[in-house]
Coordinates of C-alpha atoms and ligand atoms in Angstrom, one line a residue:
M1 CA 123.6 126.6 182.7
A2 CA 127.4 126.4 183.0
N3 CA 127.0 122.7 182.9
M4 CA 125.0 123.0 179.7
I5 CA 127.6 125.2 178.0
E6 CA 130.3 122.8 179.0
N7 CA 128.3 120.0 177.6
L8 CA 127.7 121.7 174.3
K9 CA 131.4 122.6 173.9
S10 CA 132.4 119.0 174.6
I11 CA 129.8 117.7 172.1
K12 CA 131.2 120.0 169.5
E13 CA 134.7 118.9 170.1
K14 CA 133.9 115.3 170.2
A15 CA 131.7 115.4 167.1
L16 CA 134.2 117.3 165.0
A17 CA 137.0 115.0 166.0
E18 CA 134.9 112.0 165.1
I19 CA 133.8 113.4 161.8
L20 CA 137.4 114.1 160.9
M21 CA 138.3 110.4 161.3
I22 CA 135.4 109.1 159.2
S23 CA 136.4 107.5 155.9
D24 CA 133.1 106.0 154.6
K25 CA 129.6 107.2 153.9
K26 CA 127.8 104.7 156.1
T27 CA 129.7 105.8 159.3
L28 CA 129.1 109.4 158.3
N29 CA 125.4 108.8 158.3
E30 CA 125.5 107.1 161.6
I31 CA 127.3 110.1 163.1
K32 CA 124.8 112.4 161.6
V33 CA 122.0 110.5 163.3
K34 CA 124.0 110.3 166.5
Y35 CA 124.3 114.1 166.9
L36 CA 121.6 115.7 164.8
G37 CA 118.9 113.0 164.6
K38 CA 115.7 113.1 166.6
Q39 CA 117.3 111.0 169.3
G40 CA 120.6 112.7 168.8
E41 CA 122.7 114.3 171.5
L42 CA 122.3 117.9 170.3
T43 CA 118.5 117.4 170.1
A44 CA 118.5 116.2 173.6
I45 CA 120.2 119.3 174.8
L46 CA 117.7 121.5 172.9
R47 CA 114.9 119.7 174.8
G48 CA 116.6 120.7 178.0
M49 CA 116.3 124.4 177.1
R50 CA 113.0 124.4 179.0
D51 CA 114.9 124.3 182.2
V52 CA 117.3 127.1 181.4
A53 CA 116.5 130.5 183.0
S54 CA 114.9 132.8 180.4
E55 CA 117.6 135.4 180.6
D56 CA 120.2 132.7 179.8
R57 CA 118.3 131.2 176.9
P58 CA 119.5 133.5 174.1
K59 CA 123.1 132.8 175.0
V60 CA 122.6 129.0 175.3
G61 CA 120.4 129.1 172.1
A62 CA 123.1 130.9 170.2
L63 CA 125.7 128.4 171.3
V64 CA 123.4 125.4 170.3
N65 CA 123.0 127.0 166.9
E66 CA 126.7 127.5 166.5
V67 CA 127.5 123.9 167.5
R68 CA 124.8 122.6 165.2
S69 CA 126.0 124.5 162.2
A70 CA 129.7 123.6 162.9
I71 CA 128.7 119.9 163.0
E72 CA 126.5 120.3 159.9
G73 CA 129.2 122.1 158.0
Q74 CA 131.8 119.5 158.8
I75 CA 129.4 116.7 157.8
S76 CA 128.5 118.3 154.5
A77 CA 132.1 119.0 153.7
K78 CA 132.8 115.3 154.3
E79 CA 129.7 114.4 152.1
E80 CA 131.0 116.5 149.3
K81 CA 134.4 115.0 149.6
F82 CA 132.9 111.5 149.4
A83 CA 130.8 112.4 146.3
E84 CA 133.8 113.8 144.6
E85 CA 135.8 110.7 145.3
E86 CA 132.9 108.5 144.1
L87 CA 132.7 110.5 140.8
A88 CA 136.5 110.3 140.3
H89 CA 136.3 106.6 140.8
A90 CA 133.4 106.1 138.4
L91 CA 135.2 108.2 135.7
A92 CA 138.4 106.2 136.1
S93 CA 136.7 102.8 136.1
Q94 CA 134.1 103.4 133.4
K95 CA 136.3 105.0 130.9
V96 CA 135.0 105.0 127.3
D97 CA 137.4 105.2 124.5
I98 CA 135.5 107.0 121.8
T99 CA 138.4 106.5 119.3
E100 CA 138.1 102.7 119.5
P101 CA 136.9 101.2 116.2
S102 CA 133.3 99.9 116.3
K103 CA 132.4 96.3 116.2
F104 CA 131.1 94.9 112.9
V105 CA 127.3 95.1 112.9
K106 CA 125.4 93.3 110.2
R107 CA 122.8 95.6 108.6
G108 CA 119.3 94.3 107.6
A109 CA 117.8 95.2 104.3
I110 CA 114.4 95.5 102.6
H111 CA 113.3 92.2 101.0
A112 CA 112.7 92.2 97.3
I113 CA 108.9 91.9 97.6
P114 CA 108.3 95.1 99.6
M115 CA 111.1 96.8 97.7
I116 CA 109.3 96.3 94.3
T117 CA 105.9 97.1 95.9
D118 CA 107.2 100.4 97.3
K119 CA 108.8 101.3 94.0
L120 CA 105.5 100.6 92.2
I121 CA 103.5 102.5 94.8
D122 CA 105.9 105.5 94.3
I123 CA 105.5 105.4 90.6
C124 CA 101.7 105.1 90.7
V125 CA 101.2 107.7 93.5
D126 CA 103.2 110.1 91.3
M127 CA 100.8 109.4 88.5
G128 CA 97.8 110.3 90.8
F129 CA 96.7 106.9 92.1
T130 CA 95.4 106.2 95.6
V131 CA 96.6 103.1 97.4
V132 CA 93.8 100.9 98.8
D133 CA 93.7 97.6 100.6
G134 CA 91.3 94.6 100.5
P135 CA 90.8 91.4 102.5
E136 CA 92.9 88.3 101.7
V137 CA 90.1 86.1 102.8
E138 CA 87.5 87.0 100.2
T139 CA 84.0 86.0 99.1
D140 CA 83.5 84.0 95.9
Y141 CA 81.4 86.9 94.8
Y142 CA 84.1 89.6 94.9
N143 CA 86.9 87.4 93.8
F144 CA 85.0 85.8 90.8
E145 CA 81.3 86.7 90.2
A146 CA 81.6 90.5 90.4
M147 CA 84.6 90.2 88.0
N148 CA 82.5 88.5 85.4
I149 CA 83.7 85.1 86.3
P150 CA 80.5 83.1 87.0
K151 CA 80.5 79.6 88.5
N152 CA 81.7 77.0 86.1
H153 CA 83.6 79.6 84.0
P154 CA 86.7 77.9 82.5
S155 CA 89.0 80.7 83.7
R156 CA 88.3 79.5 87.3
D157 CA 90.4 76.4 86.4
M158 CA 93.4 78.6 85.8
Q159 CA 93.2 79.9 89.3
D160 CA 93.2 76.8 91.5
S161 CA 91.7 78.2 94.7
F162 CA 92.0 77.5 98.4
Y163 CA 88.4 77.5 99.6
V164 CA 87.6 78.1 103.3
T165 CA 83.9 77.4 102.9
E166 CA 81.8 77.0 99.7
N167 CA 81.6 80.8 99.2
I168 CA 84.7 82.0 101.0
L169 CA 88.3 81.6 99.7
L170 CA 91.8 83.0 99.9
R171 CA 91.7 85.6 97.1
T172 CA 93.3 84.3 93.9
Q173 CA 93.8 87.8 92.5
T174 CA 94.0 91.4 93.7
S175 CA 91.3 92.0 91.1
A176 CA 88.9 91.2 94.0
V177 CA 89.7 94.7 95.2
Q178 CA 88.4 96.1 91.9
S179 CA 84.9 94.6 92.7
R180 CA 84.9 96.2 96.1
E181 CA 86.1 99.6 95.0
L182 CA 83.7 99.7 92.0
E183 CA 80.9 99.1 94.4
T184 CA 81.8 101.8 96.9
R185 CA 83.6 104.6 94.9
K186 CA 82.1 107.2 92.8
P187 CA 83.9 107.8 89.5
P188 CA 86.3 109.3 88.5
F189 CA 88.9 107.5 90.5
K190 CA 92.3 105.9 90.1
I191 CA 93.3 103.2 92.6
I192 CA 96.1 100.6 93.0
S193 CA 96.0 97.8 95.4
P194 CA 99.1 95.7 96.2
G195 CA 98.9 92.6 98.3
K196 CA 99.0 88.9 98.9
T197 CA 97.2 86.4 96.7
Y198 CA 96.9 82.6 96.9
R199 CA 96.7 79.7 94.5
N200 CA 97.1 76.0 94.9
D201 CA 100.2 76.0 92.6
S202 CA 103.9 75.3 93.4
D203 CA 106.8 75.0 91.0
S204 CA 109.8 77.1 89.9
T205 CA 107.6 80.0 88.6
H206 CA 104.6 79.6 91.0
S207 CA 104.2 79.9 94.7
P208 CA 101.0 79.2 96.7
V209 CA 101.4 82.6 98.3
F210 CA 102.4 85.4 95.9
H211 CA 102.0 89.1 95.5
Q212 CA 100.2 91.2 92.9
C213 CA 99.4 94.8 92.4
E214 CA 96.1 95.8 90.9
G215 CA 95.4 99.1 89.1
L216 CA 92.0 100.5 88.2
V217 CA 91.0 103.8 86.5
V218 CA 87.4 104.8 85.9
D219 CA 86.4 108.0 84.3
E220 CA 84.5 109.4 81.3
N221 CA 86.3 108.8 78.0
V222 CA 89.0 106.5 79.3
S223 CA 90.4 104.3 76.5
M224 CA 92.9 101.7 75.5
A225 CA 95.1 104.5 74.3
D226 CA 95.3 106.0 77.8
L227 CA 96.1 102.5 79.2
K228 CA 98.9 101.9 76.7
I229 CA 100.6 105.3 77.3
M230 CA 100.4 104.9 81.1
L231 CA 101.7 101.4 81.1
A232 CA 104.6 102.2 78.8
E233 CA 105.6 105.1 81.1
M234 CA 105.2 102.9 84.2
M235 CA 107.3 100.1 82.8
K236 CA 110.1 102.5 81.8
R237 CA 110.1 103.9 85.3
L238 CA 110.2 100.4 86.8
Y239 CA 112.6 98.7 84.5
G240 CA 114.7 101.6 83.2
Q241 CA 114.2 104.3 80.6
G242 CA 115.7 102.2 77.8
T243 CA 113.0 99.5 78.2
Q244 CA 110.9 98.6 75.1
V245 CA 107.3 97.7 75.8
R246 CA 105.2 95.4 73.7
F247 CA 101.4 94.8 73.8
R248 CA 99.7 91.5 72.8
P249 CA 96.1 90.7 72.5
S250 CA 94.8 88.4 75.3
F251 CA 91.7 87.4 77.2
F252 CA 90.4 88.1 80.7
P253 CA 86.7 87.9 81.6
F254 CA 86.8 91.3 83.3
T255 CA 88.4 93.3 80.5
E256 CA 87.4 93.8 76.9
P257 CA 89.6 94.1 74.9
S258 CA 92.4 92.5 77.0
I259 CA 96.1 92.7 76.5
E260 CA 99.3 91.3 77.9
V261 CA 102.3 93.4 78.3
D262 CA 105.9 92.4 77.6
V263 CA 109.1 94.3 78.4
S264 CA 112.4 94.0 76.7
C265 CA 114.6 91.6 78.7
P266 CA 116.6 93.6 81.2
N267 CA 119.4 91.0 81.0
C268 CA 120.1 91.2 77.2
H269 CA 118.1 94.3 76.3
G270 CA 116.1 92.5 73.6
E271 CA 119.0 90.6 72.0
G272 CA 117.8 87.2 73.2
C273 CA 119.3 85.2 76.0
K274 CA 118.6 82.4 78.4
T275 CA 116.5 84.5 80.7
C276 CA 114.1 85.4 77.9
K277 CA 114.4 82.1 76.2
G278 CA 115.9 83.8 73.2
T279 CA 112.8 86.0 72.5
G280 CA 114.2 89.3 73.8
F281 CA 111.0 90.0 75.7
L282 CA 109.4 88.9 79.0
E283 CA 105.7 88.8 79.8
I284 CA 105.0 91.1 82.7
L285 CA 101.4 91.9 83.3
G286 CA 97.8 91.6 82.2
A287 CA 95.5 94.6 81.5
G288 CA 92.6 95.8 79.4
V289 CA 89.6 98.1 79.1
V290 CA 87.2 97.3 81.9
N291 CA 84.4 95.0 80.6
P292 CA 81.2 97.1 80.7
R293 CA 79.5 94.1 82.4
V294 CA 81.9 94.5 85.4
L295 CA 80.8 98.2 85.7
E296 CA 77.2 97.3 85.5
I297 CA 77.4 94.5 88.1
A298 CA 78.8 97.2 90.5
G299 CA 76.0 99.6 89.5
I300 CA 78.1 102.0 87.5
D301 CA 76.6 103.4 84.3
S302 CA 78.7 101.9 81.5
K303 CA 77.4 104.3 78.9
K304 CA 78.7 107.2 80.8
Y305 CA 81.9 105.7 82.3
T306 CA 84.7 103.6 81.0
G307 CA 87.8 102.3 82.7
F308 CA 91.0 100.4 82.3
A309 CA 92.7 98.0 84.7
F310 CA 96.0 96.2 85.1
G311 CA 97.3 93.4 87.3
M312 CA 100.9 92.7 87.9
G313 CA 102.9 90.0 89.7
I314 CA 105.4 91.4 92.2
E315 CA 107.6 88.3 92.3
R316 CA 107.5 88.1 88.5
T317 CA 108.7 91.7 88.3
S318 CA 111.6 91.0 90.6
M319 CA 112.4 87.8 88.8
V320 CA 112.5 89.7 85.5
L321 CA 114.5 92.6 86.9
N322 CA 117.1 90.3 88.5
S323 CA 117.1 87.3 86.0
I324 CA 116.1 84.9 88.8
P325 CA 115.3 81.5 87.3
D326 CA 113.5 80.0 90.3
L327 CA 110.9 81.9 92.2
R328 CA 111.4 79.8 95.3
T329 CA 114.9 81.2 96.0
M330 CA 113.1 84.5 96.9
F331 CA 111.5 82.8 99.9
K332 CA 114.5 80.9 101.2
N333 CA 115.8 84.1 102.8
D334 CA 119.5 83.5 102.1
I335 CA 120.9 86.9 102.9
R336 CA 123.7 86.5 100.3
F337 CA 121.1 86.1 97.6
L338 CA 118.6 88.7 98.8
N339 CA 121.3 91.4 99.2
Q340 CA 122.0 91.2 95.4
L341 CA 118.4 92.0 94.4
K342 CA 117.4 95.3 93.0
Ligands
LIG1 N1 93.8 89.2 87.7 C1 94.6 88.7 86.6 C2 95.4 87.5 87.1 O1 95.6 87.3 88.3 C3 95.6 89.8 86.2 C4 94.9 90.9 85.5 C5 94.7 90.9 84.2 C6 94.3 92.0 86.3 C7 94.0 92.0 83.5 C8 93.7 93.0 85.6 C9 93.5 93.0 84.3 O2 93.2 94.1 86.3 O3 92.9 94.0 83.7 O4 95.9 86.8 86.3

């Protein structure tokens, strides 16, 4: 037993002296294993407790515990010291100067097309419209036939179409959504449908891909008067309160009577300038009272219900608002140009 006590005391002395000298984490771990690990020196002594006479065991046991906790205490003090040093080092080397001025970051912005679309949606939703969507690859039936444009109708020539098959095409007008909504909805309803449209056309005022927003209201006793009041208000909200609105008779197969709507030129406010070719006004959308035939094709009783509709070009709206002479500049994505659009 005396031998064992001696042994323990010398382990303690040796361990504490070694720990004191350690200056890195790795060696500290090795020392930990060396004394306290499964194969460690102190563990070996514990195993030898079997051979200690039972009356001596408490004394030896107490000593083993004392030595163990002395070594553990010293090791954890060292560990703490290393952690503190590591933290101090990290704080010193990874210093962030929060007063340093930030680097110049270029901000993105919303493109004119979604900007106008969102503005229009806001105005219409405020007026009680529901926003709906429709497919861009459309059937000839919904795009033309159901809108009272039968095969060989001359107005098809105005909408040079991209056909996918004989009866499927890229929609030429968001009016196709009207056909679908009329077929599935029960009046009364008020919908708008913004989206992409396609025509085989390309010059300074036409792009093969462009955007429209369709509007449709069906109810009892809906008239041209309601349409005019609503459009006038809508144009004022879109182009500014001082805007004058002008209605001209027109023709569309799906409306009867049909109108075209002009707004006073935002550039010269009606005085006459280059943008409006001296007329003071710019044509902005087509509209009209829904042709009863269109209602009947969709299975709606045209004696009970009437409706009005309008279709508006989004690019055209932006061109008018910003006096842009060439539509194609909108798709060139020159940030300097796009940033100026309202
Ligand atoms: N779909 C027509 C076009 O693309 C625009 C239009 C005119 C839509 C009159 C309408 C409308 O809903 O009533 O030229």
